[in-house]
PDB file of C-alpha atoms in Angstrom:
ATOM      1  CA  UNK A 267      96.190 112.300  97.317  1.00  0.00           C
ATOM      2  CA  UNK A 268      95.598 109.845 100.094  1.00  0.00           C
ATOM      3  CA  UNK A 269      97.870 110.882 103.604  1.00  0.00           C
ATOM      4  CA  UNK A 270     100.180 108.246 104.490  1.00  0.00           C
ATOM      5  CA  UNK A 271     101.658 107.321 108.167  1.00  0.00           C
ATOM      6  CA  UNK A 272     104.526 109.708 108.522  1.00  0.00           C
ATOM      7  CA  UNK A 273     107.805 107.408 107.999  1.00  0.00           C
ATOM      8  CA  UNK A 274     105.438 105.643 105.030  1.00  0.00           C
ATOM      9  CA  UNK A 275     108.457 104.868 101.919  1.00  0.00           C
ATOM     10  CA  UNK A 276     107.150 105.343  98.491  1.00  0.00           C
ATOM     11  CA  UNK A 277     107.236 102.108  97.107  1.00  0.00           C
ATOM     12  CA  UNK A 278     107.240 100.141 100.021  1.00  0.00           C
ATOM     13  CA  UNK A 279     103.912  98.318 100.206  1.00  0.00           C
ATOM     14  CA  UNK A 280     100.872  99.741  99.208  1.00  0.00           C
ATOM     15  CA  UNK A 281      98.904 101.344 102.612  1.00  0.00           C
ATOM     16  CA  UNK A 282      95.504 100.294 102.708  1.00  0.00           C
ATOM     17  CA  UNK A 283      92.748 102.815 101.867  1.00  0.00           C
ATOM     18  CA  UNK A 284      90.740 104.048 104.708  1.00  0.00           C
ATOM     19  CA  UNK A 285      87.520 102.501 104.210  1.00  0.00           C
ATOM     20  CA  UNK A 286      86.239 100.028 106.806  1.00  0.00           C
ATOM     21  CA  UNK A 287      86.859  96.799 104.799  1.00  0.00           C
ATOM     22  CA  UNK A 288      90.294  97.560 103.837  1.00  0.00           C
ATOM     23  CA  UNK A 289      91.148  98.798 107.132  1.00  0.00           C
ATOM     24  CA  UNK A 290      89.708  95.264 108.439  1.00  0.00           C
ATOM     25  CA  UNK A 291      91.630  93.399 105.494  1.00  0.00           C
ATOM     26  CA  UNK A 292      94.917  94.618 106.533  1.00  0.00           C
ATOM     27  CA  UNK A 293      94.332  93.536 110.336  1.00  0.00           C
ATOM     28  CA  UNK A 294      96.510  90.484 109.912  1.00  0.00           C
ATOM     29  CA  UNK A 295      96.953  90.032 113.664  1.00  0.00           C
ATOM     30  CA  UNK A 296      93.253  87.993 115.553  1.00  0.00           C
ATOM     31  CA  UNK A 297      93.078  90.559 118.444  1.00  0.00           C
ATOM     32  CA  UNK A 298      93.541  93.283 116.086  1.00  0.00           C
ATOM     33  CA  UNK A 299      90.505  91.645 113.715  1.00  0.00           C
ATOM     34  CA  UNK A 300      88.635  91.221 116.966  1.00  0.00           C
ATOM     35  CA  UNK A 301      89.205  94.787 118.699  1.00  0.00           C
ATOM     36  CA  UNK A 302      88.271  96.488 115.595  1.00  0.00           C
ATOM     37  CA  UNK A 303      84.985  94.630 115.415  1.00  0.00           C
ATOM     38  CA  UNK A 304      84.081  95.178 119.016  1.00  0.00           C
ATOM     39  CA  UNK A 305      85.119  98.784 118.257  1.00  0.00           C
ATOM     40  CA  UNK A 306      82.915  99.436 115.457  1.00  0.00           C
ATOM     41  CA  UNK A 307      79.713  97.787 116.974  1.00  0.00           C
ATOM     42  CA  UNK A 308      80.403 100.735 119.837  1.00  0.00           C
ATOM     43  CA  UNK A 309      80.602 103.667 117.848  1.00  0.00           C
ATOM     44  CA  UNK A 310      77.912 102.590 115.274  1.00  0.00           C
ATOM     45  CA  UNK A 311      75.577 102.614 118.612  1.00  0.00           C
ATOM     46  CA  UNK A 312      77.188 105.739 119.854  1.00  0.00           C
ATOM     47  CA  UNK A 313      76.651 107.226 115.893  1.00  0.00           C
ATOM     48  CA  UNK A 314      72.997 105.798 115.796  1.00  0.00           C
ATOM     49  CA  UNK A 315      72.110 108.372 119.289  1.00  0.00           C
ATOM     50  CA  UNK A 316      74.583 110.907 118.529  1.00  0.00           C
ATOM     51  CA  UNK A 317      73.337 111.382 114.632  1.00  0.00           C
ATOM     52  CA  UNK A 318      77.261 112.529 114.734  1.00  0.00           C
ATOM     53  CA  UNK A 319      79.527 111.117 112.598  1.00  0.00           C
ATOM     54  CA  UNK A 320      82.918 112.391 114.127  1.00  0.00           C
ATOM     55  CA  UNK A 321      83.187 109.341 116.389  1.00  0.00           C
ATOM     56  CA  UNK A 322      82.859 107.522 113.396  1.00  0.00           C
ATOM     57  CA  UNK A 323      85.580 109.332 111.103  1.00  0.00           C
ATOM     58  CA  UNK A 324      88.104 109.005 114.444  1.00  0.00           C
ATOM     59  CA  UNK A 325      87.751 105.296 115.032  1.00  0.00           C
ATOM     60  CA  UNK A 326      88.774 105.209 110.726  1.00  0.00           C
ATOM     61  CA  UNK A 327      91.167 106.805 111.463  1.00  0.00           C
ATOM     62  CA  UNK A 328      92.886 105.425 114.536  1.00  0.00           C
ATOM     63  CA  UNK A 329      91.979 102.086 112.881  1.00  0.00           C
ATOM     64  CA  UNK A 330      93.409 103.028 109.654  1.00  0.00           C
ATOM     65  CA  UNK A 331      96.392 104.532 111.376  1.00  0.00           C
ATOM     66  CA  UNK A 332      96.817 100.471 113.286  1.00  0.00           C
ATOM     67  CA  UNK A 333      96.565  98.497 109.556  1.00  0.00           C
ATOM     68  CA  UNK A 334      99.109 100.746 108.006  1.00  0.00           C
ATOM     69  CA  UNK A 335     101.097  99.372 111.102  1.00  0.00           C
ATOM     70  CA  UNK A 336      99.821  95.624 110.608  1.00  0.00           C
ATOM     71  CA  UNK A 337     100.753  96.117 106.760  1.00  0.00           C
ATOM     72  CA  UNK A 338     104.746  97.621 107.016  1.00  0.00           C
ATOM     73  CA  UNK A 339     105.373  95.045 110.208  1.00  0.00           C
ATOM     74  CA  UNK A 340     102.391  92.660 111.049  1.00  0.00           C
ATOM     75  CA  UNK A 341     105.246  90.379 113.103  1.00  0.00           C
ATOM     76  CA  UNK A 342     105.502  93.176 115.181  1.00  0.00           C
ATOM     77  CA  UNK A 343     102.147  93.862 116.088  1.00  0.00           C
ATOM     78  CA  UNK A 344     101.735  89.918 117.001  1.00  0.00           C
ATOM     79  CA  UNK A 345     105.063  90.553 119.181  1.00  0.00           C
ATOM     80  CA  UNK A 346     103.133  93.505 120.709  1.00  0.00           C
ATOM     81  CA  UNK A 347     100.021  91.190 121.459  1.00  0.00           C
ATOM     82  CA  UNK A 348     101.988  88.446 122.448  1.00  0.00           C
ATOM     83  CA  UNK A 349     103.961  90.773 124.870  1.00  0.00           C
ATOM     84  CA  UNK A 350     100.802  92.450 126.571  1.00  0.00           C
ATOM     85  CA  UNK A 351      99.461  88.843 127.206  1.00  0.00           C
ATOM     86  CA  UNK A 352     102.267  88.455 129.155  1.00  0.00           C
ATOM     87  CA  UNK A 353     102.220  91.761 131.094  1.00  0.00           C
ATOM     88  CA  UNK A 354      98.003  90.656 131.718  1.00  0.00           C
ATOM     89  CA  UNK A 355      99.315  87.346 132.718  1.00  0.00           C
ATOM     90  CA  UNK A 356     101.793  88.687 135.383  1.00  0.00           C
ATOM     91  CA  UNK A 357     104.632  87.413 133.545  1.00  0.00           C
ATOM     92  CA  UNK A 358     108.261  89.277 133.588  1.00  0.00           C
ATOM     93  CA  UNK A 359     108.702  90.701 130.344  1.00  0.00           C
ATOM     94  CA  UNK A 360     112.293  91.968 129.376  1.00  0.00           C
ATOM     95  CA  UNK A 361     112.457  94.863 128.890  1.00  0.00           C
ATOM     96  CA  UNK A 362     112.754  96.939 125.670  1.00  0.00           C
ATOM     97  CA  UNK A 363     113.582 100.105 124.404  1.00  0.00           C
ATOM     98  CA  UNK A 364     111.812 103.609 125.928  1.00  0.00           C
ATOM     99  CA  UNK A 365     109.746 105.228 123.363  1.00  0.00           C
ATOM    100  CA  UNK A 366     112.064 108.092 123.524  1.00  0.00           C
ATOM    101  CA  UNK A 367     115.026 106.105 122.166  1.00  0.00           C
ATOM    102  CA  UNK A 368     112.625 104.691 119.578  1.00  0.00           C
ATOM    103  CA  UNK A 369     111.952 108.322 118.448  1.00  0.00           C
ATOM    104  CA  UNK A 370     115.114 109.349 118.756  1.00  0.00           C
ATOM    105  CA  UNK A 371     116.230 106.742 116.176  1.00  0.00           C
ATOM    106  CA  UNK A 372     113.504 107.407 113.785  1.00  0.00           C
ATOM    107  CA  UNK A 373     114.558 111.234 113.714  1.00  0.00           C
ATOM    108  CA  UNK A 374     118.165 110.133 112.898  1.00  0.00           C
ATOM    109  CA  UNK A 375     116.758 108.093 110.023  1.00  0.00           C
ATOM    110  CA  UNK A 376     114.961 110.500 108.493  1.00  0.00           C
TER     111      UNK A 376
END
């Protein structure tokens, strides 16, 4: 059995599996596609002196954890990029929800 982000629906749309191509595949959003590839040229270095491959297995899975994201609501991670462009740019941003109300709604849902 493959673990699944925690508010993952069965039957909602397949998660990808947490290999490095799928995990790439399901990176809909171009930063996303372009941090994971900067990413992975890092810790294959990193894995090449370490001979360790726990840096390895923790960018899968922080990856992995990102595409499950881009799958259930890739127009919100380009909304996220879009929104941090801003914030580099200098640009107000309105202001959202806190992270705690976010949570707090997902606990009500579940």
């Amino acid at each position: 059995m493959t673990a699944q982000p925690q508010d993952y629906q069965p039957g909602s749309t397949p998660m990808p599996d947490k290999s490095l191509r799928a995990i790439r595949a399901a990176l809909v959003v171009p930063q996303d596609r372009e941090a994971f590839d900067t990413g992975l040229k890092a810790v294959l270095d990193e894995v090449r002196v370490s001979l360790d491959l726990r840096a390895l297995n923790d960018f899968v899975h922080r990856w992995w954890i990102s595409a499950c994201d881009s799958v259930k609501d890739h127009e919100g991670r380009r909304r996220m990029h879009a929104r941090a462009d801003q914030v580099r740019a200098g640009e107000s941003v309105p202001q959202g929800r806190s992270w705690r109300e976010v949570l707090a709604e997902r606990e009500d849902g579940r």
